[in-house]
Short mmCIF file of C-alpha atoms in Angstrom, two decimals:
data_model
loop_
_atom_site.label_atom_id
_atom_site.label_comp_id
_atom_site.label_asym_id
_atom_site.label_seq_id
_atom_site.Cartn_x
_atom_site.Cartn_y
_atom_site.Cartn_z
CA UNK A 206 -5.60 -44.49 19.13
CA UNK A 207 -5.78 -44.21 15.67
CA UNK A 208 -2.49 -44.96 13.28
CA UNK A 209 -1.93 -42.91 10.13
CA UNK A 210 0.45 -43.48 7.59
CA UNK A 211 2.18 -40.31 6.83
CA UNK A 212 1.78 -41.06 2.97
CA UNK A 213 -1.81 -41.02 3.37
CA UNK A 214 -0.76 -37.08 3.51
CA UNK A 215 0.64 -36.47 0.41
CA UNK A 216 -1.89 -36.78 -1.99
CA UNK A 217 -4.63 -34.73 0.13
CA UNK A 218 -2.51 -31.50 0.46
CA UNK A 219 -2.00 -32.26 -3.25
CA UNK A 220 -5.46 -31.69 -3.91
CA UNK A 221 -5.68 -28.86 -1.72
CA UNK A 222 -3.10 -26.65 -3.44
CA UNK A 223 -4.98 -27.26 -6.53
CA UNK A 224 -8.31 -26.71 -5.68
CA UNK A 225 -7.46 -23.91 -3.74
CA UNK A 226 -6.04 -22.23 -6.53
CA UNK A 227 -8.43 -23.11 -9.09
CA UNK A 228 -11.96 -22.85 -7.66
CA UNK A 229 -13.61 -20.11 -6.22
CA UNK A 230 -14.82 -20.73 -2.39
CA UNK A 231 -18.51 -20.73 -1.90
CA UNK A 232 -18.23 -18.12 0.95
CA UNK A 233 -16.58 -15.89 -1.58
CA UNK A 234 -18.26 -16.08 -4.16
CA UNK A 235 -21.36 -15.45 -1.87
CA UNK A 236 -19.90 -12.12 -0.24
CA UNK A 237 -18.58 -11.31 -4.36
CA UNK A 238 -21.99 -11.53 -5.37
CA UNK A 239 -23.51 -9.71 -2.73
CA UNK A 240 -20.81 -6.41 -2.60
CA UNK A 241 -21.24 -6.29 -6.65
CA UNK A 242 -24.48 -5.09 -6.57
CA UNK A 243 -23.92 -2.63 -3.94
CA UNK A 244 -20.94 -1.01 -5.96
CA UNK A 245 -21.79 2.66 -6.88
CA UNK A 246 -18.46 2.82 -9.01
CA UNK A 247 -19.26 1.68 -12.57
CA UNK A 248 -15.62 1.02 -13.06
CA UNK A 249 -15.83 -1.06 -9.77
CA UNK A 250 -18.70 -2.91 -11.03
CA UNK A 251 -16.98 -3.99 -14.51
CA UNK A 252 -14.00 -5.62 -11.96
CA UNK A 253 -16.68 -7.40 -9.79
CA UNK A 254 -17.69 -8.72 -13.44
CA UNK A 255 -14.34 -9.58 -14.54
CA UNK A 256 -13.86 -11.58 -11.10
CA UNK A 257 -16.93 -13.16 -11.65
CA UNK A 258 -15.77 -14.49 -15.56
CA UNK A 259 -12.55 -15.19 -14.40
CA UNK A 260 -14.66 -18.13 -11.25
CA UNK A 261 -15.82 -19.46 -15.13
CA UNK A 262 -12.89 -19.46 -17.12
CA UNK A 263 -10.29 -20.85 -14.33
CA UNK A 264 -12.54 -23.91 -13.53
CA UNK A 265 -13.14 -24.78 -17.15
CA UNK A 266 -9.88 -24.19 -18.19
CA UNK A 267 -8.47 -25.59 -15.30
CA UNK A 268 -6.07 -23.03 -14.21
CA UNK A 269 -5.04 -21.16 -11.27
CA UNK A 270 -7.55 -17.85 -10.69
CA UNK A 271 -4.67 -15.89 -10.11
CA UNK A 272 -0.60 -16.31 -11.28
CA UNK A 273 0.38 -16.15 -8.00
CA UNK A 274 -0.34 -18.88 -6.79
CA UNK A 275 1.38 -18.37 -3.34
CA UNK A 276 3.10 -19.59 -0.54
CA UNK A 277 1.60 -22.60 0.51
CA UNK A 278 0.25 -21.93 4.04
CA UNK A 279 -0.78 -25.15 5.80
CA UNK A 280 -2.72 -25.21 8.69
CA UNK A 281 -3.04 -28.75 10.66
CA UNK A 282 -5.30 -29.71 13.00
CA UNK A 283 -4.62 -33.03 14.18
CA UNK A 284 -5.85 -34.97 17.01
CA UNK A 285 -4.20 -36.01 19.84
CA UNK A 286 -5.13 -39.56 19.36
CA UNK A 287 -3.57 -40.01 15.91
CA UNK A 288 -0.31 -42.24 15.29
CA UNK A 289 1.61 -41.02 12.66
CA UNK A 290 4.05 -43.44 10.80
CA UNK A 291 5.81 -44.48 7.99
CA UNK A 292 8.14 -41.15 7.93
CA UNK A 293 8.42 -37.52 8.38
CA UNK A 294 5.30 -35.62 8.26
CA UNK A 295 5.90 -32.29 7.50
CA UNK A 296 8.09 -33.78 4.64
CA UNK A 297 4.97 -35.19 3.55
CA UNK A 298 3.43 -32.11 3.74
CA UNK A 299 5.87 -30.65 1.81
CA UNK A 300 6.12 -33.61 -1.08
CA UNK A 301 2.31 -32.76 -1.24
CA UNK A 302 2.88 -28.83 -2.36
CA UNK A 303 5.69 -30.32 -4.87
CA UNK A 304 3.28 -32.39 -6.57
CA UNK A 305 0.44 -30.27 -6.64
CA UNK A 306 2.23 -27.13 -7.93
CA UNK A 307 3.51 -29.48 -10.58
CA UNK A 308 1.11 -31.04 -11.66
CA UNK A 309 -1.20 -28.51 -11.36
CA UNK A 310 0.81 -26.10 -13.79
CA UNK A 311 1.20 -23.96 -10.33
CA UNK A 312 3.51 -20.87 -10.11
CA UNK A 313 6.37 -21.49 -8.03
CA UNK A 314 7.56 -18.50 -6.05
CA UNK A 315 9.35 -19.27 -2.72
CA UNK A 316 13.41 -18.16 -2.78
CA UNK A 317 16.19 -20.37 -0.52
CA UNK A 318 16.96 -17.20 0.98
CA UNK A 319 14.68 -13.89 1.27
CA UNK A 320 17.79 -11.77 0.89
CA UNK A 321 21.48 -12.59 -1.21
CA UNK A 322 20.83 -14.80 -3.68
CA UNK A 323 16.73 -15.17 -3.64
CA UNK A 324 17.04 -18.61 -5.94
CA UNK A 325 14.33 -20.24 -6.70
CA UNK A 326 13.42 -23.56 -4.67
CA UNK A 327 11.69 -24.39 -8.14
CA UNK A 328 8.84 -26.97 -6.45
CA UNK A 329 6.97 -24.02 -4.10
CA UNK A 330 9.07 -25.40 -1.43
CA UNK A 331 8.93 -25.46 1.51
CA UNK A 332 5.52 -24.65 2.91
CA UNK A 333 4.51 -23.01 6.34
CA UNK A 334 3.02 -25.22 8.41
CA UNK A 335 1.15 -24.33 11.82
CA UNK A 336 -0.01 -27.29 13.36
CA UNK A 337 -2.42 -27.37 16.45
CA UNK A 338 -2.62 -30.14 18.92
CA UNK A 339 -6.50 -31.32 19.14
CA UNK A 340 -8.45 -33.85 20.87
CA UNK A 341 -9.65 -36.72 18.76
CA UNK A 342 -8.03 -38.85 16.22
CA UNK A 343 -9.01 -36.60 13.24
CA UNK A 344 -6.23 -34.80 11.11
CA UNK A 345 -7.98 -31.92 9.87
CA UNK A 346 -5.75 -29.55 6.90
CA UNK A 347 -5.89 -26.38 5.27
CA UNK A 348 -4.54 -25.10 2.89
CA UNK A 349 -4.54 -21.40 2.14
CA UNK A 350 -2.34 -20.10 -0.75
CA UNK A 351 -0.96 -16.84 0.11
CA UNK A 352 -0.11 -13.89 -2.56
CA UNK A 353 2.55 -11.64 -2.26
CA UNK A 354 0.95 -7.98 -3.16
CA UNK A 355 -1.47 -8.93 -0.05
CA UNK A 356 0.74 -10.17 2.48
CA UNK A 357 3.26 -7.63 1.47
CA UNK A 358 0.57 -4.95 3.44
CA UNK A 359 0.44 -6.38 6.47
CA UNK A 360 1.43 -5.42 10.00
CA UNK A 361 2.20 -5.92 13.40
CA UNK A 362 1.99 -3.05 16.10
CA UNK A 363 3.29 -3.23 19.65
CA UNK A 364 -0.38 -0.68 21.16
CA UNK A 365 -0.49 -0.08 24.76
CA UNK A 366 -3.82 -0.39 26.94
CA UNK A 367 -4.09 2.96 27.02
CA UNK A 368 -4.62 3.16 22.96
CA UNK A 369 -8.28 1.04 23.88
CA UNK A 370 -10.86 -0.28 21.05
CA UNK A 371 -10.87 3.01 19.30
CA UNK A 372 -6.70 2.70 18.96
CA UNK A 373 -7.26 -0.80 17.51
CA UNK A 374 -10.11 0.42 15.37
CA UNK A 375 -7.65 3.67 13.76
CA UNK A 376 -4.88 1.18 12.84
CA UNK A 377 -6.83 -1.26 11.17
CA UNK A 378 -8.70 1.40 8.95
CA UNK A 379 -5.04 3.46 8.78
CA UNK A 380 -3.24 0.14 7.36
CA UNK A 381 -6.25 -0.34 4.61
CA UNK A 382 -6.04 3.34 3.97
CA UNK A 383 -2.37 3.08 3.13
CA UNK A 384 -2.53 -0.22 1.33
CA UNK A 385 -4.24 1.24 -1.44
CA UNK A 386 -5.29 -1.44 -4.46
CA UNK A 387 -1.60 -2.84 -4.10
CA UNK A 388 -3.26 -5.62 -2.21
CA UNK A 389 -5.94 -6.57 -4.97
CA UNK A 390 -9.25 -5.49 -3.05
CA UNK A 391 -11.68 -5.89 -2.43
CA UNK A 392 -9.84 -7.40 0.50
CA UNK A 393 -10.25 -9.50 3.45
CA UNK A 394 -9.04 -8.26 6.76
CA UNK A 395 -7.91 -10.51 9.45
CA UNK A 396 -7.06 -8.85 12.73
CA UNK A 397 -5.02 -10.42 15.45
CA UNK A 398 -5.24 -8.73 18.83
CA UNK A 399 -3.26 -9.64 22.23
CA UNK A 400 -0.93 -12.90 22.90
CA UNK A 401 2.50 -11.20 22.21
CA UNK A 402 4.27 -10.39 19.02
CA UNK A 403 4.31 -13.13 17.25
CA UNK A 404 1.17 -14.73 18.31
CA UNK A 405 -0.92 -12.43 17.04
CA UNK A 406 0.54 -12.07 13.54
CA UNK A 407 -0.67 -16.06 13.71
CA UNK A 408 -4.06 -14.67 15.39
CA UNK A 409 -4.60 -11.89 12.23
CA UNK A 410 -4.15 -14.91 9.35
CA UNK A 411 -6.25 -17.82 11.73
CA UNK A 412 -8.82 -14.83 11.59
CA UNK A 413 -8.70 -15.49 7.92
CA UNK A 414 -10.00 -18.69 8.50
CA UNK A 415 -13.37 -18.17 9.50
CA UNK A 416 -16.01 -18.77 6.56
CA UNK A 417 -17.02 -14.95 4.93
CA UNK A 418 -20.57 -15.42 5.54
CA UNK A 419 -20.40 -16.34 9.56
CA UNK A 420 -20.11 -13.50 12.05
CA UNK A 421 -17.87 -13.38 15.12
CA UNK A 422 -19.94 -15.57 18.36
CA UNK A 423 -19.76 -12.56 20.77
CA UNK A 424 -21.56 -9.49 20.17
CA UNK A 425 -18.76 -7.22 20.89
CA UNK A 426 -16.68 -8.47 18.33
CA UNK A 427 -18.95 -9.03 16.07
CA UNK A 428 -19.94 -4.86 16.48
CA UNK A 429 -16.27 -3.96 16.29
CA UNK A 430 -15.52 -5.88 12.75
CA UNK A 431 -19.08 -4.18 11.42
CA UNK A 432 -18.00 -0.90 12.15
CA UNK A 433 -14.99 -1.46 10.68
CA UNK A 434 -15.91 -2.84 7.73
CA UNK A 435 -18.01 0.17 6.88
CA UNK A 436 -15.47 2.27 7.81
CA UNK A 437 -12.96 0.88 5.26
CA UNK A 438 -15.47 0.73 3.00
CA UNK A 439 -15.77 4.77 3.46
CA UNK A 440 -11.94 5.22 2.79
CA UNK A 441 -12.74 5.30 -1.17
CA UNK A 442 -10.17 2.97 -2.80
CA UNK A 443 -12.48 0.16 -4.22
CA UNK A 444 -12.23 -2.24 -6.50
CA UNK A 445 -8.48 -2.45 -7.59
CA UNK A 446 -7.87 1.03 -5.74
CA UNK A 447 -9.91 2.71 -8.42
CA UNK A 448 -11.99 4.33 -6.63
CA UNK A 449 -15.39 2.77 -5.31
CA UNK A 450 -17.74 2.03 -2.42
CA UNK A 451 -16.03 -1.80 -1.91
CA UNK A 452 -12.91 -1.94 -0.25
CA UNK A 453 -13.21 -4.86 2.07
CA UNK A 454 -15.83 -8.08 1.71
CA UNK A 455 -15.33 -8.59 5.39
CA UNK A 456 -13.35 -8.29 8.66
CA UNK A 457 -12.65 -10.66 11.24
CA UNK A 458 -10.86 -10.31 14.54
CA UNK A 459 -9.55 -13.50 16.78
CA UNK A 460 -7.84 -12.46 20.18
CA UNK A 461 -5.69 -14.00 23.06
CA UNK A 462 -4.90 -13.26 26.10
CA UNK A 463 -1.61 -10.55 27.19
CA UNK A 464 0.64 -9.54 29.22
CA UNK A 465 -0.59 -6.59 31.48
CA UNK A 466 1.85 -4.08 29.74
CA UNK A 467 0.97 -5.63 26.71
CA UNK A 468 -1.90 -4.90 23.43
CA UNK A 469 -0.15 -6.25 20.69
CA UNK A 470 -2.18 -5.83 17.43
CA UNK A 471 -1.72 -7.41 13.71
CA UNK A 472 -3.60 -7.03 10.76
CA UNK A 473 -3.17 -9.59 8.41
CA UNK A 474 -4.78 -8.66 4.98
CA UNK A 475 -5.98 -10.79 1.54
CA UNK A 476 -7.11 -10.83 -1.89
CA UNK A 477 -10.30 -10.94 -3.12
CA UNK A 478 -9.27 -14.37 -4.38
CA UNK A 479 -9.00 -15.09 -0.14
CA UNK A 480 -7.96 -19.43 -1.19
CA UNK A 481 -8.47 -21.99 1.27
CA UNK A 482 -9.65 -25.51 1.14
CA UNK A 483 -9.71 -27.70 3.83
CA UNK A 484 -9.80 -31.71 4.30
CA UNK A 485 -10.34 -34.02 7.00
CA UNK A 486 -8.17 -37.24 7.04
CA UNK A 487 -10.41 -39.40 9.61
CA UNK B 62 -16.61 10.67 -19.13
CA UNK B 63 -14.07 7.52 -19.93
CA UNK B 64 -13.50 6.70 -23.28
CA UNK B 65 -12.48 3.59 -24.69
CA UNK B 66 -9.45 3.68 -27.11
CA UNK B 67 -7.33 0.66 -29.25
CA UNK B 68 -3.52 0.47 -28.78
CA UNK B 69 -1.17 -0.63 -31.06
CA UNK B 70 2.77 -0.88 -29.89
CA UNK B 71 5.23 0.17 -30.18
CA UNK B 72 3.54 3.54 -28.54
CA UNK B 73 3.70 6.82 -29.77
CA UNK B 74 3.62 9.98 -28.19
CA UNK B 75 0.79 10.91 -30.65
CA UNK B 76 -1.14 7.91 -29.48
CA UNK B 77 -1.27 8.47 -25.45
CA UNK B 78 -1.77 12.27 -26.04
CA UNK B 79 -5.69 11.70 -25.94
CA UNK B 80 -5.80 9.17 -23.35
CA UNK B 81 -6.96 10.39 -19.48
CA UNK B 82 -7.03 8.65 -16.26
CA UNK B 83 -10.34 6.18 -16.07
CA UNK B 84 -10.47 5.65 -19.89
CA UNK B 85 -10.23 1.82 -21.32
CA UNK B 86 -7.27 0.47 -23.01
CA UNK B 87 -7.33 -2.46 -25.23
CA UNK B 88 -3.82 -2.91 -26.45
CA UNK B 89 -2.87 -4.53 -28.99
CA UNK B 90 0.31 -6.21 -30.72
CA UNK B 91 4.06 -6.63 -28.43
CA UNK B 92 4.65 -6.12 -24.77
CA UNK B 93 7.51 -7.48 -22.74
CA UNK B 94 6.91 -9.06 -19.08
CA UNK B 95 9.50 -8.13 -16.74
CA UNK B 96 8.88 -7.83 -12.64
CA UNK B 97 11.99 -7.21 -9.73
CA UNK B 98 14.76 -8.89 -10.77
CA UNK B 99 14.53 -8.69 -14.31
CA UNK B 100 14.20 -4.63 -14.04
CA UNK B 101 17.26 -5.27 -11.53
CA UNK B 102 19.05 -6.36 -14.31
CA UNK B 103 17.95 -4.11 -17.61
CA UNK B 104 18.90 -0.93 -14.93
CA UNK B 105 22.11 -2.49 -14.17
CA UNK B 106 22.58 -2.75 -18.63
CA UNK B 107 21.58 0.55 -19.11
CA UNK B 108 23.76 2.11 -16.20
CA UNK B 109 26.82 0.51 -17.79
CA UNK B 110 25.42 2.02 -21.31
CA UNK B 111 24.87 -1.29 -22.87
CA UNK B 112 22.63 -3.23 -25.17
CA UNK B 113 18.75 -4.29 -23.20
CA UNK B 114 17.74 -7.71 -24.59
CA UNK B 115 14.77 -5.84 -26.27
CA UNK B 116 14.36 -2.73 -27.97
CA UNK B 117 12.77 -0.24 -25.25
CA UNK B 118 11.95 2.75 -27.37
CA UNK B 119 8.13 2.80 -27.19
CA UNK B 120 7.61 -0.37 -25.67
CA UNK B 121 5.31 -1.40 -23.00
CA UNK B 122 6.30 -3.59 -19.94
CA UNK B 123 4.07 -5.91 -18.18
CA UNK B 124 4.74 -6.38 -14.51
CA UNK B 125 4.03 -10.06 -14.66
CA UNK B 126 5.38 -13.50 -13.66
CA UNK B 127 2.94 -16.10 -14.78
CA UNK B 128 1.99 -19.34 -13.98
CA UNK B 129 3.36 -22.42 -15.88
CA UNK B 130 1.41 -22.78 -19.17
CA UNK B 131 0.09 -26.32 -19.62
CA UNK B 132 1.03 -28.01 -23.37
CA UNK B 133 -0.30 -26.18 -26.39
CA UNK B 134 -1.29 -22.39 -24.53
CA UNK B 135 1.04 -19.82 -25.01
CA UNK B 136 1.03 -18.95 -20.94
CA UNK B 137 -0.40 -19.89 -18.00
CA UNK B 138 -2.64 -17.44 -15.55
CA UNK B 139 -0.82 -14.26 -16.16
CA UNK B 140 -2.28 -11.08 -14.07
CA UNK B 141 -0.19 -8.09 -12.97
CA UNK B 142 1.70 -7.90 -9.97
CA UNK B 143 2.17 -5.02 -7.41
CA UNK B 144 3.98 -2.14 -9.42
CA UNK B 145 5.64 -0.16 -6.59
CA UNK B 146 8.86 -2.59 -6.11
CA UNK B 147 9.51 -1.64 -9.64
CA UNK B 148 9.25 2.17 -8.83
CA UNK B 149 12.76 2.14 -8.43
CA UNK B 150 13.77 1.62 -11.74
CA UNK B 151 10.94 2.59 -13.64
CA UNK B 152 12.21 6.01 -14.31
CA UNK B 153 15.80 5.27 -15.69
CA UNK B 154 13.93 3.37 -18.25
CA UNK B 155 11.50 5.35 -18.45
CA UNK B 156 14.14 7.58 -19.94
CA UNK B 157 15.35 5.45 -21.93
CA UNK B 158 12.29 5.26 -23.98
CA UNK B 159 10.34 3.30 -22.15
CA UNK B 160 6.57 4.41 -22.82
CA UNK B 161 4.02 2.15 -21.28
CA UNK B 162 3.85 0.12 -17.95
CA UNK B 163 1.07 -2.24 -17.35
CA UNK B 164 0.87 -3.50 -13.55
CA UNK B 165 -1.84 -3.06 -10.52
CA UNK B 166 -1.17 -0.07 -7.59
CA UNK B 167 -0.48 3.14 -7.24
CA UNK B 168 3.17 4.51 -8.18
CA UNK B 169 5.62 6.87 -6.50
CA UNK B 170 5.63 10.54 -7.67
CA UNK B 171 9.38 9.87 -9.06
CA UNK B 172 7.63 7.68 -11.16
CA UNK B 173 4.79 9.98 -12.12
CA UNK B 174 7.45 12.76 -12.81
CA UNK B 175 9.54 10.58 -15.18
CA UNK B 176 6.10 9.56 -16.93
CA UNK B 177 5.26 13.55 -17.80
CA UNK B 178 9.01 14.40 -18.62
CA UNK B 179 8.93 11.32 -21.22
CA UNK B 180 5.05 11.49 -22.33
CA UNK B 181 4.53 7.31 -20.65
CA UNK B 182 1.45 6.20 -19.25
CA UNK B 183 0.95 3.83 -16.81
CA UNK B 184 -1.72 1.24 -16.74
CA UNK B 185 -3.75 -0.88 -14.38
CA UNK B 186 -5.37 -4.21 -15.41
CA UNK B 187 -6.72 -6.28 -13.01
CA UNK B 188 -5.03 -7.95 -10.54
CA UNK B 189 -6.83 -11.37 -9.66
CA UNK B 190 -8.80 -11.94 -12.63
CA UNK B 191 -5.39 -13.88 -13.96
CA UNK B 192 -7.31 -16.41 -16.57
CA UNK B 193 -9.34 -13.65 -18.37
CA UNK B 194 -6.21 -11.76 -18.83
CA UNK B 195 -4.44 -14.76 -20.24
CA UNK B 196 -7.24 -14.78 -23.17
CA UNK B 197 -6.02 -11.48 -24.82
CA UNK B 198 -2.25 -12.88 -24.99
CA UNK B 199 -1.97 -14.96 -28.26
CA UNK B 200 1.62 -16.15 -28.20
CA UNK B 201 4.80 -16.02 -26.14
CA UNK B 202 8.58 -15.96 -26.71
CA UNK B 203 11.14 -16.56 -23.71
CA UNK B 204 13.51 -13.59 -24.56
CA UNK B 205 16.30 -13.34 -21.60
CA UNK B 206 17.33 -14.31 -18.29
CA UNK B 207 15.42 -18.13 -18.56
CA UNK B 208 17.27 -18.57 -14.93
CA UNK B 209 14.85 -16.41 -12.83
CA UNK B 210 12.05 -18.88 -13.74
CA UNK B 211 8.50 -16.98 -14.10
CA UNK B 212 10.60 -13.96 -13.41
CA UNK B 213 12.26 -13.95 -17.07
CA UNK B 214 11.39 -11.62 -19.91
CA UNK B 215 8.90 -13.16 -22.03
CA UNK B 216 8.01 -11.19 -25.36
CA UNK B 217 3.58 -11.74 -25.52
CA UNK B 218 2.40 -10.81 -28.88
CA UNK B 219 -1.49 -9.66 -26.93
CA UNK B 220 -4.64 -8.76 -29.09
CA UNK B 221 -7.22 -6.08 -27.02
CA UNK B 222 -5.34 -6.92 -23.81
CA UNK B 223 -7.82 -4.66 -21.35
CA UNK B 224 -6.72 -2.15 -19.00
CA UNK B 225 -7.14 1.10 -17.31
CA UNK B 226 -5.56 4.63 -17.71
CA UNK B 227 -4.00 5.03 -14.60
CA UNK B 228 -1.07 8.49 -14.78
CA UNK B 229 -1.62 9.52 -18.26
CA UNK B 230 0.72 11.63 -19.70
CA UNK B 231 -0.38 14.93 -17.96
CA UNK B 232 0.31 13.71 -14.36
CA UNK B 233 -3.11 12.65 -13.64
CA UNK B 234 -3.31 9.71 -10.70
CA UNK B 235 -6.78 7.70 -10.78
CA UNK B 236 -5.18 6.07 -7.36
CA UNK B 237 -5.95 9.62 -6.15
CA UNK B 238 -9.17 10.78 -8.56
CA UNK B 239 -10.61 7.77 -8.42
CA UNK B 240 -10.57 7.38 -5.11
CA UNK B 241 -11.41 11.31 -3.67
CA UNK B 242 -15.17 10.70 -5.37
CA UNK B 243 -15.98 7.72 -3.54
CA UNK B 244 -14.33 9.02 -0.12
CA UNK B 245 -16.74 9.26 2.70
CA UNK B 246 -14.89 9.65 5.96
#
């Protein structure tokens, strides 16, 4: 057994909402790279460029690549054999947002309540945490800043059996279609297919999670998010929806198990900025 | 083929009637950020036939909530947000002399209609590329409603702030031009 001290926390997820926001990943900047020279729209190669300068300009300046600098979306995986003390740890989750969206000159954008009064909670507060009991004695956390204009074109649908791979494949392509450039593509789509309602809304963003330049282990998944990804990348939108040959830098699927009468399937979609950084408190 | 063409505000009819969909803006001088619940409020001021903290004959709004500015820069990161949660208010101040929108997305055709009937073109800059568009803006003033935070109208003076022609003043949508030439279903 391993004993952690909660605090040890705070100043890690700090980090991460800072570096997330202000450096490029190297996965994206890889797949970037790659789609801007396969761009037929001129117009669509100027943004790729623009992208590219703004990688430069946010590291040097040290500011956040985009103003919205998101919800803070915190994924923990910690081991099984890890003691935490000395407090509350999602509070120390959260005291780590508050100081790295202050410090780090961060936007703050999360409202007390999503509907009456939509008040500020003026530190980023609180974050969403999903935390995942592991073997080991390893806390392992990501953080993945999450825009609005992306998240905003998401979507859950309750499919039946009967609706098959070719169902799945039509919404996926029909929710880019209608998406448009208000999420910022090029995008990345995460799809989350089976579990029930809710778990595979978690499915579509975990699918988020898997580095841009890896493909899916099995073969059948990996054919169904390259067919897809050409096929969104057909649908004409481009580069900030005006028109080009890059719509997507990538699709990737997770799934779960259902419930016979059951083929519950999410898409969760995100910018080309697609922020995560992760750390391993060992 | 796209042109390239220099703003200065406030706009002018005269000024937008060469500009088509696809062409390069650089704009140049004052534009006011507003996003949701600022335009919540100007509608509710110009419903009730009073005063808008700014004067919105032939000015441009940004769709915009930036990030914190650290000491010394006028603003922080400061790319557009999503335009079509301001669609429903764009066209009551659109005719109230509204003239130029600057944001990312396509817009409704409510919108587009109130852009032809009041000559008001709508432009994309990038969304994402937040840093580079901070460059062009060259000073800010906070000018109402400091309690919504980076929601708050900020007056940017901006020098060759880029962007695209996106409904010009003829109806013209690159979110559907643009778009129909690289199409390959």
């Amino acid at each position: 057994m391993k004993v952690v001290d909660v605090s040890r926390v705070i100043p890690v997820v700090k980090k991460l909402c800072i570096d997330a926001n202000y450096y490029v990943a190297k996965d994206v900047l890889a797949k970037v790279k790659e789609f801007r020279e396969k761009e037929e729209s001129p117009t669509g190669r100027e943004i790729f460029d623009l992208m590219l300068e703004n990688y430069e300009l946010a590291a040097r300046e040290q500011m956040p690549l985009c103003q919205d600098t998101g919800v803070a979306i915190v994924f923990v995986e910690l081991g099984q054999d890890v003691h935490l003390v000395g407090g509350d740890f999602y509070e120390a989750i959260n005291e780590g947002v508050r100081q790295g969206y202050k410090e780090g000159y961060l936007r703050k954008s999360m409202v007390t309540d999503p509907v009456v009064e939509r008040k500020n909670t003026k530190d980023n507060t609180p974050a969403l945490i999903y935390t995942d009991i592991v073997p080991g004695e390893e806390i392992k956390i990501t953080v993945a800043p999450k825009g609005g204009g992306a998240e905003n074109m998401s979507e859950v649908k309750m499919m039946s059996a009967a609706d098959g791979i070719e169902g799945v494949k039509d919404f996926v392509v029909d929710r880019i279609r209608r998406s448009g450039g208000n999420p910022c593509p090029p995008v990345v789509v995460g799809v989350g297919i089976g579990g029930s309602f809710e778990q595979c809304a978690l499915l579509a963003k975990k699918a988020l999670l898997r580095p841009l330049t890896e493909k899916n282990p099995e073969p059948f998944w990996a054919a169904v998010e390259d067919e897809l990804l050409e096929r969104i990348n057909r649908l004409g939108i481009g580069p900030q929806g005006l028109g080009g040959t890059t719509t997507a830098l990538a699709v990737s699927i997770l799934y779960k198990p259902c419930h016979i009468a059951s083929m519950p399937v999410a898409v969760n979609v995100n910018c080309h900025a697609h922020r995560h950084e992760t750390a391993i408190i060992a | 083929m796209s042109q390239t063409y220099c703003l200065k505000t406030p706009l002018t009819t005269e000024a937008l009637a060469p500009l088509k969909v696809g062409d390069k803006v650089l704009i140049s001088g004052v534009i006011y950020t507003a996003r949701d619940a600022a335009h919540k409020r100007l509608v509710e001021l110009v419903k009730a036939g009073q005063d808008l903290p700014f004067d919105i004959r032939g000015a441009v709004i940004y769709y915009v909530g930036p990030s914190p500015a650290r000491p010394g820069k006028p603003i922080g990161s400061a790319g557009p947000t999503t335009s079509y949660r301001m669609d429903k208010y764009s066209p009551i101040l659109l005719d109230a002399g509204l003239k130029g929108m600057i944001g990312k997305g396509e817009r409704s055709q409510a919108v587009i209609d109130a852009m032809v009937r009041n000559k008001a073109v709508y432009f994309a800059s990038v969304g994402g590329t937040a840093v580079v568009s901070a460059q062009a803006v060259k000073a800010s003033r906070l000018v109402a409603y400091e309690d919504l935070g980076a929601e708050a109208i900020m007056e940017l003076t901006v020098e060759n702030f880029p962007c695209f022609v996106a409904n010009d003043i003829y109806g013209n949508d690159i979110y559907q031009i643009g778009v129909s030439q690289f199409r390959r279903e």
